[in-house]
mmCIF file of N, CA and C and ligand atoms in Angstrom:
data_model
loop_
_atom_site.group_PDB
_atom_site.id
_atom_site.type_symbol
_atom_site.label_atom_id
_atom_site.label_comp_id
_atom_site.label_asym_id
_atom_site.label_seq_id
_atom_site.Cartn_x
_atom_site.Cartn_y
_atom_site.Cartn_z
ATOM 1 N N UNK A 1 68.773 -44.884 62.199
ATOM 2 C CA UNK A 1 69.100 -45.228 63.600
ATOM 3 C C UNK A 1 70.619 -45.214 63.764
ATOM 4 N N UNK A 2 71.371 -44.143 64.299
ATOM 5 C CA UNK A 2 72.535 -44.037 65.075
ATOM 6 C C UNK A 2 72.966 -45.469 65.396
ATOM 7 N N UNK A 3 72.470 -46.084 66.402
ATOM 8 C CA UNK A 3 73.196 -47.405 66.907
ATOM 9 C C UNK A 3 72.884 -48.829 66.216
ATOM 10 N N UNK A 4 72.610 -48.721 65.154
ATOM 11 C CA UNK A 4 71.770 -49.731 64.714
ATOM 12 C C UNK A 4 72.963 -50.482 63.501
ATOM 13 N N UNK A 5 73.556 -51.718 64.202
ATOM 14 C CA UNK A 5 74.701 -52.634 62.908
ATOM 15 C C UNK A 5 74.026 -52.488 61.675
ATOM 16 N N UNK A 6 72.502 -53.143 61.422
ATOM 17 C CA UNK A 6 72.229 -53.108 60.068
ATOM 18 C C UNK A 6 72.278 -51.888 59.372
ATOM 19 N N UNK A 7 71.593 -50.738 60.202
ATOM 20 C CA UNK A 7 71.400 -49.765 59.096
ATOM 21 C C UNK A 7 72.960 -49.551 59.003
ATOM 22 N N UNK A 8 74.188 -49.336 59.832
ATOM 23 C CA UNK A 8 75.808 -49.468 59.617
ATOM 24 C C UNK A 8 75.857 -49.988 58.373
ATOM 25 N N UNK A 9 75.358 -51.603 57.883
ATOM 26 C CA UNK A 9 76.093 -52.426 56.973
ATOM 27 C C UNK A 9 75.468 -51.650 56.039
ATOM 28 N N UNK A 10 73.982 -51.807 55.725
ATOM 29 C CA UNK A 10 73.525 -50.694 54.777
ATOM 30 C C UNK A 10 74.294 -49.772 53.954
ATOM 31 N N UNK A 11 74.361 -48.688 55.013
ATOM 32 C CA UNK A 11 75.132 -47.587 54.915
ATOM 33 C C UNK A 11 76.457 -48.156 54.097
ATOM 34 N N UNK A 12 76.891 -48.810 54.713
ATOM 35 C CA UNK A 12 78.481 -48.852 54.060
ATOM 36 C C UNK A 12 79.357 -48.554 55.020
ATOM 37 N N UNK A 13 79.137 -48.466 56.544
ATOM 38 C CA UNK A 13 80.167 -47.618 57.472
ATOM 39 C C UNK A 13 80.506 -49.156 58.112
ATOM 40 N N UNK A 14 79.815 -49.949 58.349
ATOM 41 C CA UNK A 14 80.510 -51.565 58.584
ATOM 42 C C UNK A 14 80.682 -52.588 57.436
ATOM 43 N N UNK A 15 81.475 -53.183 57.122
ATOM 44 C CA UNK A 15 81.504 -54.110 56.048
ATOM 45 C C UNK A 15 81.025 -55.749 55.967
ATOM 46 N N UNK A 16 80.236 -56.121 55.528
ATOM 47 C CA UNK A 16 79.680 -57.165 55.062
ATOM 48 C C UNK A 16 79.854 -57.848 53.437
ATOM 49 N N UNK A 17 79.682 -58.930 53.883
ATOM 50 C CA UNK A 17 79.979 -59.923 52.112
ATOM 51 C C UNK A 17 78.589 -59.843 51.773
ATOM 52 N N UNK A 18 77.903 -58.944 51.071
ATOM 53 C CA UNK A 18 76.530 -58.514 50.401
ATOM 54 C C UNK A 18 77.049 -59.664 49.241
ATOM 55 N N UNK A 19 75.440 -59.957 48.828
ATOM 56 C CA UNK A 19 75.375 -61.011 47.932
ATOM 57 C C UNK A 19 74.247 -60.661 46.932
ATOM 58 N N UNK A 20 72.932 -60.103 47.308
ATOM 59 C CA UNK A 20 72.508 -59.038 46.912
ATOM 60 C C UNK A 20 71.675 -58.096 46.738
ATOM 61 N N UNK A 21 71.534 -56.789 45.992
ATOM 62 C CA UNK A 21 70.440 -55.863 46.359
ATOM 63 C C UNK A 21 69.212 -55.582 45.505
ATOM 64 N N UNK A 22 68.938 -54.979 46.079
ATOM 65 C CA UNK A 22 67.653 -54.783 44.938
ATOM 66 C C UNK A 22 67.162 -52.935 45.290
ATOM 67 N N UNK A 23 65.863 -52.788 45.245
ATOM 68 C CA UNK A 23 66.104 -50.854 45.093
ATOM 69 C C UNK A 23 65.502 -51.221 46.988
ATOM 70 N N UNK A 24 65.206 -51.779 47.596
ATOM 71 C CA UNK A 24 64.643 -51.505 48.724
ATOM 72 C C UNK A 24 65.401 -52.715 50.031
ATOM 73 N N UNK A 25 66.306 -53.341 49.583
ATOM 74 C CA UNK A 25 66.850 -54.692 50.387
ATOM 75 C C UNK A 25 68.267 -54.701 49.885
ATOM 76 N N UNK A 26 69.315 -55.190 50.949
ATOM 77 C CA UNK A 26 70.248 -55.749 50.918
ATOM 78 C C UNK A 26 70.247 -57.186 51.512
ATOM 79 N N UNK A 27 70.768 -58.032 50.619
ATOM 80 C CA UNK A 27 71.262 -59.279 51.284
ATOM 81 C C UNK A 27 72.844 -59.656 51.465
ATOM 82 N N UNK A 28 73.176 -60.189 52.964
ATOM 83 C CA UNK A 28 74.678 -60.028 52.982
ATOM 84 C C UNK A 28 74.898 -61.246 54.286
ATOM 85 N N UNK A 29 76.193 -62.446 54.011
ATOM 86 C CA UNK A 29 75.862 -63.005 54.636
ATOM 87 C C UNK A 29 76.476 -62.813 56.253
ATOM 88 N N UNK A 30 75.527 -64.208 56.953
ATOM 89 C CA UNK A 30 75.855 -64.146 58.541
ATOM 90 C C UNK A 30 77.125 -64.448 58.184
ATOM 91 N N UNK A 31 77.807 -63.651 60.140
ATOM 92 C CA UNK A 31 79.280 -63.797 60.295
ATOM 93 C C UNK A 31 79.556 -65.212 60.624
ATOM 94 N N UNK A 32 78.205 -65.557 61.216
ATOM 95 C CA UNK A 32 77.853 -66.656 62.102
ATOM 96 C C UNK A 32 77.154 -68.493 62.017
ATOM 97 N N UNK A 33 77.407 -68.371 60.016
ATOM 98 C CA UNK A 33 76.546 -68.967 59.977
ATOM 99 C C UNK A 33 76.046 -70.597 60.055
ATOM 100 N N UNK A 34 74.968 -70.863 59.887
ATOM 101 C CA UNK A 34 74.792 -72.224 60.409
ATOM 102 C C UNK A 34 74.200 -73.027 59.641
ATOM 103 N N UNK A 35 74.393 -72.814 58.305
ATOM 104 C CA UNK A 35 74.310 -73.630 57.170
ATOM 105 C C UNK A 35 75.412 -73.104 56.265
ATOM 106 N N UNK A 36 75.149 -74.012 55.035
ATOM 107 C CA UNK A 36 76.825 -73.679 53.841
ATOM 108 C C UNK A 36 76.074 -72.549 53.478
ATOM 109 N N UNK A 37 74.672 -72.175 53.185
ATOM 110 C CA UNK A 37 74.360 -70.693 52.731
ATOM 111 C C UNK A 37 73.315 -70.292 53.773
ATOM 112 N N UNK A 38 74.062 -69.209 54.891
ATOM 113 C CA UNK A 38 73.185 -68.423 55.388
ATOM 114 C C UNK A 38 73.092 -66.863 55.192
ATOM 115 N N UNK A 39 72.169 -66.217 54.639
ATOM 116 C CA UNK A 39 72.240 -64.808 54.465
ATOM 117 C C UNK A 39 70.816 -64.137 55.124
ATOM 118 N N UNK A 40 71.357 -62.782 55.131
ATOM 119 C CA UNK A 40 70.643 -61.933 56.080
ATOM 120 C C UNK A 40 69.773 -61.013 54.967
ATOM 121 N N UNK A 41 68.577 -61.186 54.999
ATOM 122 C CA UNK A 41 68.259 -60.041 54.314
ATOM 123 C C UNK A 41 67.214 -58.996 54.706
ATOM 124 N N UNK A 42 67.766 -57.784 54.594
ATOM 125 C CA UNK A 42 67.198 -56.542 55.083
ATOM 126 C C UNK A 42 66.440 -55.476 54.709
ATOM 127 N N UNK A 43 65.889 -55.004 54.937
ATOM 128 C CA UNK A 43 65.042 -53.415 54.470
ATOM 129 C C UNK A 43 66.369 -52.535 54.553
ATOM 130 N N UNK A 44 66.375 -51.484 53.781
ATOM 131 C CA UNK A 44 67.307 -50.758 53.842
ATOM 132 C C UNK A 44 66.866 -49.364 54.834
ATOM 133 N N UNK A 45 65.408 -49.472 55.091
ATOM 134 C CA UNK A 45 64.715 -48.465 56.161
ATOM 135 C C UNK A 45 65.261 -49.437 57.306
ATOM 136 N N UNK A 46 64.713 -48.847 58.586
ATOM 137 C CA UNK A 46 65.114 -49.365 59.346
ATOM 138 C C UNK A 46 63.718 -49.624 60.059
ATOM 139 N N UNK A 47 63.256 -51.047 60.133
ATOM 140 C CA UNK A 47 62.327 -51.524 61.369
ATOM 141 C C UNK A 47 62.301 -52.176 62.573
ATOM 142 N N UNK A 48 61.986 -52.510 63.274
ATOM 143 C CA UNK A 48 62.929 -53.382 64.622
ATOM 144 C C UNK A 48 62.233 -54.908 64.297
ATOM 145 N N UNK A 49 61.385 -55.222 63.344
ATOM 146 C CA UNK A 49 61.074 -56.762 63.391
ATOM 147 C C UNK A 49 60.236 -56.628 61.910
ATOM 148 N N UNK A 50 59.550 -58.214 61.408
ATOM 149 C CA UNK A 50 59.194 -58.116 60.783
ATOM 150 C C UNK A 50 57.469 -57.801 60.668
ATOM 151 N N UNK A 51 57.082 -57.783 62.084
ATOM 152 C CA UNK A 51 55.725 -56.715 61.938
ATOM 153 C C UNK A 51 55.797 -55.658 61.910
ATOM 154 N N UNK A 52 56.830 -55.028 62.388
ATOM 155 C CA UNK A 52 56.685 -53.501 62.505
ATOM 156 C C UNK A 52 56.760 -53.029 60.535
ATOM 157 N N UNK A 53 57.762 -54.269 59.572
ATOM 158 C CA UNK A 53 58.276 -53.918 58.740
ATOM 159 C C UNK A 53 56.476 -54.315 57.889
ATOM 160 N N UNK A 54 55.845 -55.205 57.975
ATOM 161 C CA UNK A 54 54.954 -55.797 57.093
ATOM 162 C C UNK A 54 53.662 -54.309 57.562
ATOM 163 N N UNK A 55 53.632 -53.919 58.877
ATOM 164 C CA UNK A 55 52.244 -53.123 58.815
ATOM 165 C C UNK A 55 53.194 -51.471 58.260
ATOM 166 N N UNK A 56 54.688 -50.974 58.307
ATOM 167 C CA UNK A 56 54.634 -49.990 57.746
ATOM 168 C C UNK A 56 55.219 -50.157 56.495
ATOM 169 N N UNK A 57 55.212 -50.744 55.690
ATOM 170 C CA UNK A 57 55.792 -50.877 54.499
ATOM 171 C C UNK A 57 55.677 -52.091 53.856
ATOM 172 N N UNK A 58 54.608 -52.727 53.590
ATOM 173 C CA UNK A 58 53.807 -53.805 53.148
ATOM 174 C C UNK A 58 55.007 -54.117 51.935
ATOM 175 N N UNK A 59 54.995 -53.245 50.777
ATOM 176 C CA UNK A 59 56.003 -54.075 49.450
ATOM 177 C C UNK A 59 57.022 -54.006 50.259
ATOM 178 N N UNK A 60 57.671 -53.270 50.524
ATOM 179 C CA UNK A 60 59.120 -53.761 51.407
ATOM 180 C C UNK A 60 59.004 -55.333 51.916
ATOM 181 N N UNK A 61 58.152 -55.638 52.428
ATOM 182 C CA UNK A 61 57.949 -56.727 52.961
ATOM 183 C C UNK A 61 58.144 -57.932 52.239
ATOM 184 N N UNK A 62 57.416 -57.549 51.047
ATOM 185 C CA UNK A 62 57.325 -58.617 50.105
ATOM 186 C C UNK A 62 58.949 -58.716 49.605
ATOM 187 N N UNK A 63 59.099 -57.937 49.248
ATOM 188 C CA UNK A 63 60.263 -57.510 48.270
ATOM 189 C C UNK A 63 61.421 -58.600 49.097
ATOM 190 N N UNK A 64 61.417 -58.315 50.709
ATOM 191 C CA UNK A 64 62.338 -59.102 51.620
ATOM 192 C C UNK A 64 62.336 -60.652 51.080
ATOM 193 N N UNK A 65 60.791 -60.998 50.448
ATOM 194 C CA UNK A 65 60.820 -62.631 50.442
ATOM 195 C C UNK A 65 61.260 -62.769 49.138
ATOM 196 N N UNK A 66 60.950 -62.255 48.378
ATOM 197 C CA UNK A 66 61.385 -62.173 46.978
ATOM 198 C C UNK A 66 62.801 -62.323 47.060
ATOM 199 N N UNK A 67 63.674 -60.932 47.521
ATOM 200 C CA UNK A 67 64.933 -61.182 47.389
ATOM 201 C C UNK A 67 65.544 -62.500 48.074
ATOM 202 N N UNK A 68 64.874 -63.223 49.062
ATOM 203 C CA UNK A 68 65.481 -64.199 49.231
ATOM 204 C C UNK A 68 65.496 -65.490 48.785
ATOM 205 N N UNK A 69 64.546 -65.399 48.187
ATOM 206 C CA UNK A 69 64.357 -66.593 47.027
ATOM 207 C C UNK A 69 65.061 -66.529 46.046
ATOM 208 N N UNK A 70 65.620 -65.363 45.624
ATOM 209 C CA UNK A 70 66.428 -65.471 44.371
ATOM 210 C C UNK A 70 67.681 -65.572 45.174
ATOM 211 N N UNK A 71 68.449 -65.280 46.385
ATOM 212 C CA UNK A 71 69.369 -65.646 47.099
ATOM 213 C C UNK A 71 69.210 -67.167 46.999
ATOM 214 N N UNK A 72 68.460 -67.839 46.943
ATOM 215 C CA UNK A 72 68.438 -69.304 47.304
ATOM 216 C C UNK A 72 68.506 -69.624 46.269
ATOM 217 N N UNK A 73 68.046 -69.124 45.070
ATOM 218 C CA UNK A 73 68.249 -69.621 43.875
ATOM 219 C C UNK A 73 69.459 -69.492 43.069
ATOM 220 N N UNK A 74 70.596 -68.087 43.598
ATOM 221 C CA UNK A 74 71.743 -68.235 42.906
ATOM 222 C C UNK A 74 72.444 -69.094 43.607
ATOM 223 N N UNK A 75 72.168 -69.462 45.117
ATOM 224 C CA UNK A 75 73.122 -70.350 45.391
ATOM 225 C C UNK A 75 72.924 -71.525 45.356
ATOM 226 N N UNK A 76 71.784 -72.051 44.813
ATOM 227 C CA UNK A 76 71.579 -73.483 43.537
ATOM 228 C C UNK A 76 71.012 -74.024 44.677
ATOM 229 N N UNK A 77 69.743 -73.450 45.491
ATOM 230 C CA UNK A 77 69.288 -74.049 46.767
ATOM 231 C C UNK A 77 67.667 -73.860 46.360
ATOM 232 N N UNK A 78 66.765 -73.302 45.118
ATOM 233 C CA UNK A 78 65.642 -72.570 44.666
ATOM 234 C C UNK A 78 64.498 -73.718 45.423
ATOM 235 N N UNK A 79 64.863 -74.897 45.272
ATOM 236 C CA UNK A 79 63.687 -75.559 45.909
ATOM 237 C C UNK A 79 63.936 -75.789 47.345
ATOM 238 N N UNK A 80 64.978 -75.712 48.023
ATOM 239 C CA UNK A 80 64.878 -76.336 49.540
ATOM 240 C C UNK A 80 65.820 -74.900 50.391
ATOM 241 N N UNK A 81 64.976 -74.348 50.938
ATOM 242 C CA UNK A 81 65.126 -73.339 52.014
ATOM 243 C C UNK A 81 64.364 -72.849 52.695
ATOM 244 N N UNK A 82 65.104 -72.280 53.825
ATOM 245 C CA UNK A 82 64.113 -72.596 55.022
ATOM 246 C C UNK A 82 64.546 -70.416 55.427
ATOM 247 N N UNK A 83 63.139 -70.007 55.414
ATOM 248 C CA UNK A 83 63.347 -68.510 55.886
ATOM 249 C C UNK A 83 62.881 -68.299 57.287
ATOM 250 N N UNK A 84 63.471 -67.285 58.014
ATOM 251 C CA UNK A 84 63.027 -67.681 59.528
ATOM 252 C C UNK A 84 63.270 -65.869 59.884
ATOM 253 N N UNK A 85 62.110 -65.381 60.467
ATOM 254 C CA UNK A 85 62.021 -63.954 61.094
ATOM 255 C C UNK A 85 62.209 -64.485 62.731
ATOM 256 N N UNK A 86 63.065 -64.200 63.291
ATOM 257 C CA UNK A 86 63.045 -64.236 65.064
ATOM 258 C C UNK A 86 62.568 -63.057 65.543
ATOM 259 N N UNK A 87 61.421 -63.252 65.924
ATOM 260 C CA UNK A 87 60.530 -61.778 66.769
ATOM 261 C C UNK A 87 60.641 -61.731 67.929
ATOM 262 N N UNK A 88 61.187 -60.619 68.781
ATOM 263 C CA UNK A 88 61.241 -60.526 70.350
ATOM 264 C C UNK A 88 62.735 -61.721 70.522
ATOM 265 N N UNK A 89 63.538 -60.751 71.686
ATOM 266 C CA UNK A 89 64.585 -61.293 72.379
ATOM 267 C C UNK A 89 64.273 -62.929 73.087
ATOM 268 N N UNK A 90 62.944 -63.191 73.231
ATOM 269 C CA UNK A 90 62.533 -64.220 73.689
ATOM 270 C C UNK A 90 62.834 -65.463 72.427
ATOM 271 N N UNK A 91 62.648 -64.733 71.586
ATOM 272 C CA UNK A 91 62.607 -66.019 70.008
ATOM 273 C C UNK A 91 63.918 -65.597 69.695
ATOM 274 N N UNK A 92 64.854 -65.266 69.946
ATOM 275 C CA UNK A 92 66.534 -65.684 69.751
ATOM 276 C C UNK A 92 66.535 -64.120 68.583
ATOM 277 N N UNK A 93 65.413 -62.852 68.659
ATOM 278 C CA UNK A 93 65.688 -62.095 68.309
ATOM 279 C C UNK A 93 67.626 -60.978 68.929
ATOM 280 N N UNK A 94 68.031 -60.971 68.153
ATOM 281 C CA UNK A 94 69.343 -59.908 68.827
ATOM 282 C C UNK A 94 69.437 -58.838 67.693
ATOM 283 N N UNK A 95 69.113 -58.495 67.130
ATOM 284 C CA UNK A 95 68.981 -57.342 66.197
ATOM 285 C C UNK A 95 67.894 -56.747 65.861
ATOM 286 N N UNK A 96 67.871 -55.203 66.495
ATOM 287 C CA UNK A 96 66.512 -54.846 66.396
ATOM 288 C C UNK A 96 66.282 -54.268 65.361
ATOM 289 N N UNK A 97 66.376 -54.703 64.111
ATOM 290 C CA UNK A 97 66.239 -54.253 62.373
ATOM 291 C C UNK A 97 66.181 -55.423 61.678
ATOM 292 N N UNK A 98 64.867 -55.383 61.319
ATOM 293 C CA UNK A 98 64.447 -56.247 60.444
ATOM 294 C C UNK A 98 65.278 -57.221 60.112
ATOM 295 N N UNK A 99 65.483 -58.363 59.702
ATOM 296 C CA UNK A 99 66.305 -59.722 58.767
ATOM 297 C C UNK A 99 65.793 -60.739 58.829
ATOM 298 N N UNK A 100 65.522 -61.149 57.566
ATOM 299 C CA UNK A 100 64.817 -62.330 57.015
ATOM 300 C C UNK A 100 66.247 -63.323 56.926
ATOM 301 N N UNK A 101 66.291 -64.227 57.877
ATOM 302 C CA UNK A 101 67.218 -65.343 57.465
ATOM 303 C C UNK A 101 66.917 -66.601 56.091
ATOM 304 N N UNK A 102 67.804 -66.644 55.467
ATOM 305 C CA UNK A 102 68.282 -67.534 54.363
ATOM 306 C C UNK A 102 68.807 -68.732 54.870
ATOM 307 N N UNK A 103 68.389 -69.497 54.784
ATOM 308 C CA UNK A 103 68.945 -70.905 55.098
ATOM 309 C C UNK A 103 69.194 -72.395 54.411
ATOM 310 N N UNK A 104 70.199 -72.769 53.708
ATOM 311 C CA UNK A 104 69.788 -73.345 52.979
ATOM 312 C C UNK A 104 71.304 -74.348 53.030
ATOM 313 N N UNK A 105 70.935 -75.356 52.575
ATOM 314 C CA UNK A 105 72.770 -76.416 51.908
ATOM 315 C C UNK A 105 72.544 -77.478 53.049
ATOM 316 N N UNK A 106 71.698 -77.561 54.045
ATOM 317 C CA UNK A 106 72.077 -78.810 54.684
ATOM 318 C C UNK A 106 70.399 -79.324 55.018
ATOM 319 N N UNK A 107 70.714 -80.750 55.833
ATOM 320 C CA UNK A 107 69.469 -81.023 56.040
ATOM 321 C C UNK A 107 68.859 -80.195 57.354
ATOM 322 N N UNK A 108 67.592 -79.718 57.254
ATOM 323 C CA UNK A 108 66.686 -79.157 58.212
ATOM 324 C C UNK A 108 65.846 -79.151 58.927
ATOM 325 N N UNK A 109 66.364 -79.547 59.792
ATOM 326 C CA UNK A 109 65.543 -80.098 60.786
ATOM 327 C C UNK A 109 64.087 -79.801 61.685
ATOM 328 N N UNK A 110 63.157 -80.372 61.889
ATOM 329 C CA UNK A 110 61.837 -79.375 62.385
ATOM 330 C C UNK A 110 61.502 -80.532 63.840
ATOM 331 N N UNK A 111 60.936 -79.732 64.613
ATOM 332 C CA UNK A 111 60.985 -78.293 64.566
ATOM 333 C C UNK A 111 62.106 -77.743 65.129
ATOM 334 N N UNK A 112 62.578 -76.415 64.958
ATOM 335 C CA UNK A 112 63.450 -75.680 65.013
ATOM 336 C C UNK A 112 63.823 -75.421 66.258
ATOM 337 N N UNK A 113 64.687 -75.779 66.624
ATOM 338 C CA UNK A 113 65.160 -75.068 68.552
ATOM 339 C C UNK A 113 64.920 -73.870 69.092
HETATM 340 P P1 AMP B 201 68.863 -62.709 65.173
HETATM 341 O O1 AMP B 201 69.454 -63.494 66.312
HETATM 342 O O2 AMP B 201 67.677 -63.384 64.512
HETATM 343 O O3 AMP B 201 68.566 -61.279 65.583
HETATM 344 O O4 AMP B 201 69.954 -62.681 64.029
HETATM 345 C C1 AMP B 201 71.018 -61.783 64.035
HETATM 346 C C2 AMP B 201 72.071 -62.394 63.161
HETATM 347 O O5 AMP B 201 72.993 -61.381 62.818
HETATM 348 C C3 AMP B 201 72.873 -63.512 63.816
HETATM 349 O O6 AMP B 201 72.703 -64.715 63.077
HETATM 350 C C4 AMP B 201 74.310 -63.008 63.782
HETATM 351 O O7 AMP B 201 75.239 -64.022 63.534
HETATM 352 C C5 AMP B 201 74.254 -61.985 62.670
HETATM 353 N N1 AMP B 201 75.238 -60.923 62.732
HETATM 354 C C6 AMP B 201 75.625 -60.213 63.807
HETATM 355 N N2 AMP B 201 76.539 -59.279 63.472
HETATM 356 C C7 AMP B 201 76.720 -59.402 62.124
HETATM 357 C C8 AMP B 201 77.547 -58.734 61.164
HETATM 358 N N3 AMP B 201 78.363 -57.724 61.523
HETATM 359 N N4 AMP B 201 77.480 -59.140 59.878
HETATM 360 C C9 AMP B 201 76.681 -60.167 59.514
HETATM 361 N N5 AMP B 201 75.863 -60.836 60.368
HETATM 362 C C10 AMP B 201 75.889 -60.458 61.649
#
């Protein structure tokens, strides 16, 4: 996708603090973020959410939760984190490519705003 930031960071043509990859995901963190560890982690295909990503590419899918558990685990967070897919502009979606948010280092509050 031409206009698409993630597949950009992917690529390498925008720069991000990647933390890390694996053969099918990058993880790299928010500019934005709202815990001491928030990271983004992505398909390196490009999907616009995480159904589109789970019905065409099922291990990709997995692989997304995987890598973020071990994100939570290098940053010494393995038991307490909170992962969050925002689907549709209505659920505070703004990026139409896949990202599994990482959330982790503070207390967490439910339910979620
Ligand atoms: P969402 O609102 O669920 O679509 O999440 C998009 C996230 O991408 C937000 O938390 C933004 O802060 C984050 N974001 C936007 N631009 C960048 C960027 N260039 N590098 C890293 N994170 C970004």
């Amino acid at each position: 996708m031409d206009d698409c930031l993630f597949c950009k960071i992917v690529a390498g043509e925008i720069p991000a603090e990647v933390v890390h990859t694996t053969e099918r995901t990058v993880a790299f963190r928010d500019v934005n973020p709202q815990a001491p560890t928030h990271v983004l982690v992505v398909p390196k295909d490009h999907y616009a959410d995480a159904a589109a990503l789970a019905a065409g590419d099922p291990e990709t899918s997995a692989e997304l939760v995987r890598t973020a558990a071990a994100v939570a685990t290098a940053e010494g967070h393995g038991a307490d984190y909170r992962l969050v897919f925002n689907t549709g502009a209505g659920a505070g979606q703004t990026v139409f490519h896949t990202h599994l948010h990482v959330l982790a280092g503070r207390d967490l509050g439910w339910p979620p705003g």
